[in-house]
Amino acid sequence: MKHSIVVVDDHLLIAEALKNIIAGFDDFEVSYICENGIDLQQKMNGKPLPKIILLDISMPEMDGFETVQWLKETHPNIQVMALSMQNDDQSLIKMIKNGAKGYMLKNTSPKALENGLRQLVSKGHFFPDWAASRVFASISDNEINAKSKLNLSDREIEFLKHSTSEMTYKEIAEVMFCSPRTIENYRDSLFEKLELKSRVGLAVFALKNGYAE
């Protein structure tokens, strides 16, 4: 039995192209297409729930950020794979924070899309290398608990919370009433203590351990 997918994208040509590409995958099929979050809410009413929702981020009326948050609250068992033209940390972090379990760029190849969908089903998440997938793949529950007990200072924890926001490092420095250099020190210290290499990794750790704002 194939895993059902719903595509949510306001660009009909892209949505139809995705449907046709996925039709060639052995284990997946597109049940229907929606233009935005509101259209999704209406079409899901009374229908069998899909396994996966491929969700565009930039849409009118109800965008991907709002839609994934609604799905997290109402249908937490549905796995959401965000689709975007952008590989910026802010969009990625916000989508993860709102409940997305995967994130892919729209210029990915069909083979990469199929692989991403397979991993989403088997592992519960999929993020390409640039999106710090290794953070998700390598941190087990025991490792998370152990790292939660690390000797983090109050200021490091405060910075860690801000890392899940859309603020730049300079803006975080202003909120924390310190210099950008001090913020860099907090960041580097956390990189070392948590064995991470990117802000995305910090945000993922914060979200997994209840440090998110």
Short mmCIF file of C-alpha atoms in Angstrom, two decimals, residues 80-173:
data_model
loop_
_atom_site.label_atom_id
_atom_site.label_comp_id
_atom_site.label_asym_id
_atom_site.label_seq_id
_atom_site.Cartn_x
_atom_site.Cartn_y
_atom_site.Cartn_z
CA VAL A 80 5.15 17.66 7.12
CA MET A 81 7.91 18.16 4.57
CA ALA A 82 8.48 21.85 3.91
CA LEU A 83 9.29 22.93 0.36
CA SER A 84 11.11 26.19 -0.27
CA MET A 85 13.12 28.16 -2.80
CA GLN A 86 15.26 29.50 0.04
CA ASN A 87 17.93 27.77 2.13
CA ASP A 88 18.07 30.46 4.81
CA ASP A 89 18.41 29.51 8.46
CA GLN A 90 15.50 31.70 9.57
CA SER A 91 12.88 29.90 7.47
CA LEU A 92 14.30 26.50 8.38
CA ILE A 93 14.35 27.20 12.11
CA LYS A 94 10.85 28.67 12.09
CA MET A 95 9.43 25.70 10.19
CA ILE A 96 11.09 23.23 12.58
CA LYS A 97 9.86 25.23 15.54
CA ASN A 98 6.31 25.21 14.16
CA GLY A 99 6.36 21.44 13.62
CA ALA A 100 7.90 20.50 10.25
CA LYS A 101 9.71 17.15 10.20
CA GLY A 102 11.48 17.72 6.89
CA TYR A 103 12.78 20.51 4.69
CA MET A 104 13.74 20.36 1.02
CA LEU A 105 14.54 22.88 -1.68
CA LYS A 106 12.33 22.99 -4.76
CA ASN A 107 15.30 22.61 -7.07
CA THR A 108 16.07 19.14 -5.72
CA SER A 109 16.16 16.17 -8.09
CA PRO A 110 13.31 13.62 -8.26
CA LYS A 111 15.66 10.95 -6.90
CA ALA A 112 16.57 13.16 -3.91
CA LEU A 113 12.89 13.88 -3.31
CA GLU A 114 12.08 10.17 -3.25
CA ASN A 115 14.96 9.51 -0.88
CA GLY A 116 13.82 12.34 1.37
CA LEU A 117 10.29 10.97 1.50
CA ARG A 118 11.56 7.48 2.30
CA GLN A 119 13.69 8.78 5.16
CA LEU A 120 10.82 10.90 6.45
CA VAL A 121 8.69 7.75 6.72
CA SER A 122 11.39 5.47 8.12
CA LYS A 123 13.20 7.86 10.48
CA GLY A 124 10.50 10.41 11.23
CA HIS A 125 12.49 13.31 9.82
CA PHE A 126 14.55 14.38 6.83
CA PHE A 127 16.82 17.39 6.51
CA PRO A 128 19.56 17.69 3.87
CA ASP A 129 23.16 18.21 4.92
CA TRP A 130 23.03 22.00 4.76
CA ALA A 131 20.06 21.87 7.13
CA ALA A 132 22.04 19.98 9.77
CA SER A 133 20.43 16.59 9.25
CA ARG A 134 23.37 15.08 11.11
CA VAL A 135 22.17 16.85 14.24
CA PHE A 136 18.84 15.04 14.04
CA ALA A 137 20.38 11.72 13.05
CA SER A 138 23.12 11.63 15.66
CA ILE A 139 21.44 12.81 18.84
CA SER A 140 19.72 9.91 20.59
CA ASP A 141 17.44 10.36 23.58
CA ASN A 142 20.23 9.37 25.95
CA GLU A 143 22.63 11.81 24.36
CA ILE A 144 20.03 14.56 24.61
CA ASN A 145 19.50 13.87 28.30
CA ALA A 146 23.23 13.84 28.91
CA LYS A 147 23.77 17.09 27.07
CA SER A 148 20.88 18.70 28.94
CA LYS A 149 22.89 18.22 32.12
CA LEU A 150 25.90 20.09 30.81
CA ASN A 151 27.05 23.05 32.80
CA LEU A 152 25.43 25.80 30.74
CA SER A 153 25.47 29.29 32.19
CA ASP A 154 22.28 31.34 32.49
CA ARG A 155 23.51 33.64 29.74
CA GLU A 156 24.32 30.72 27.44
CA ILE A 157 20.83 29.34 28.01
CA GLU A 158 19.36 32.78 27.28
CA PHE A 159 21.34 32.94 24.04
CA LEU A 160 20.28 29.36 23.22
CA LYS A 161 16.63 30.38 23.52
CA HIS A 162 17.15 33.34 21.22
CA SER A 163 18.85 31.08 18.66
CA THR A 164 15.42 29.66 17.74
CA SER A 165 14.14 33.11 16.81
CA GLU A 166 14.44 35.00 13.54
CA MET A 167 16.81 37.55 15.05
CA THR A 168 20.33 38.02 13.72
CA TYR A 169 23.28 37.67 16.08
CA LYS A 170 23.54 41.47 16.18
CA GLU A 171 19.87 41.76 17.18
CA ILE A 172 20.33 39.08 19.85
CA ALA A 173 23.24 41.10 21.24
#
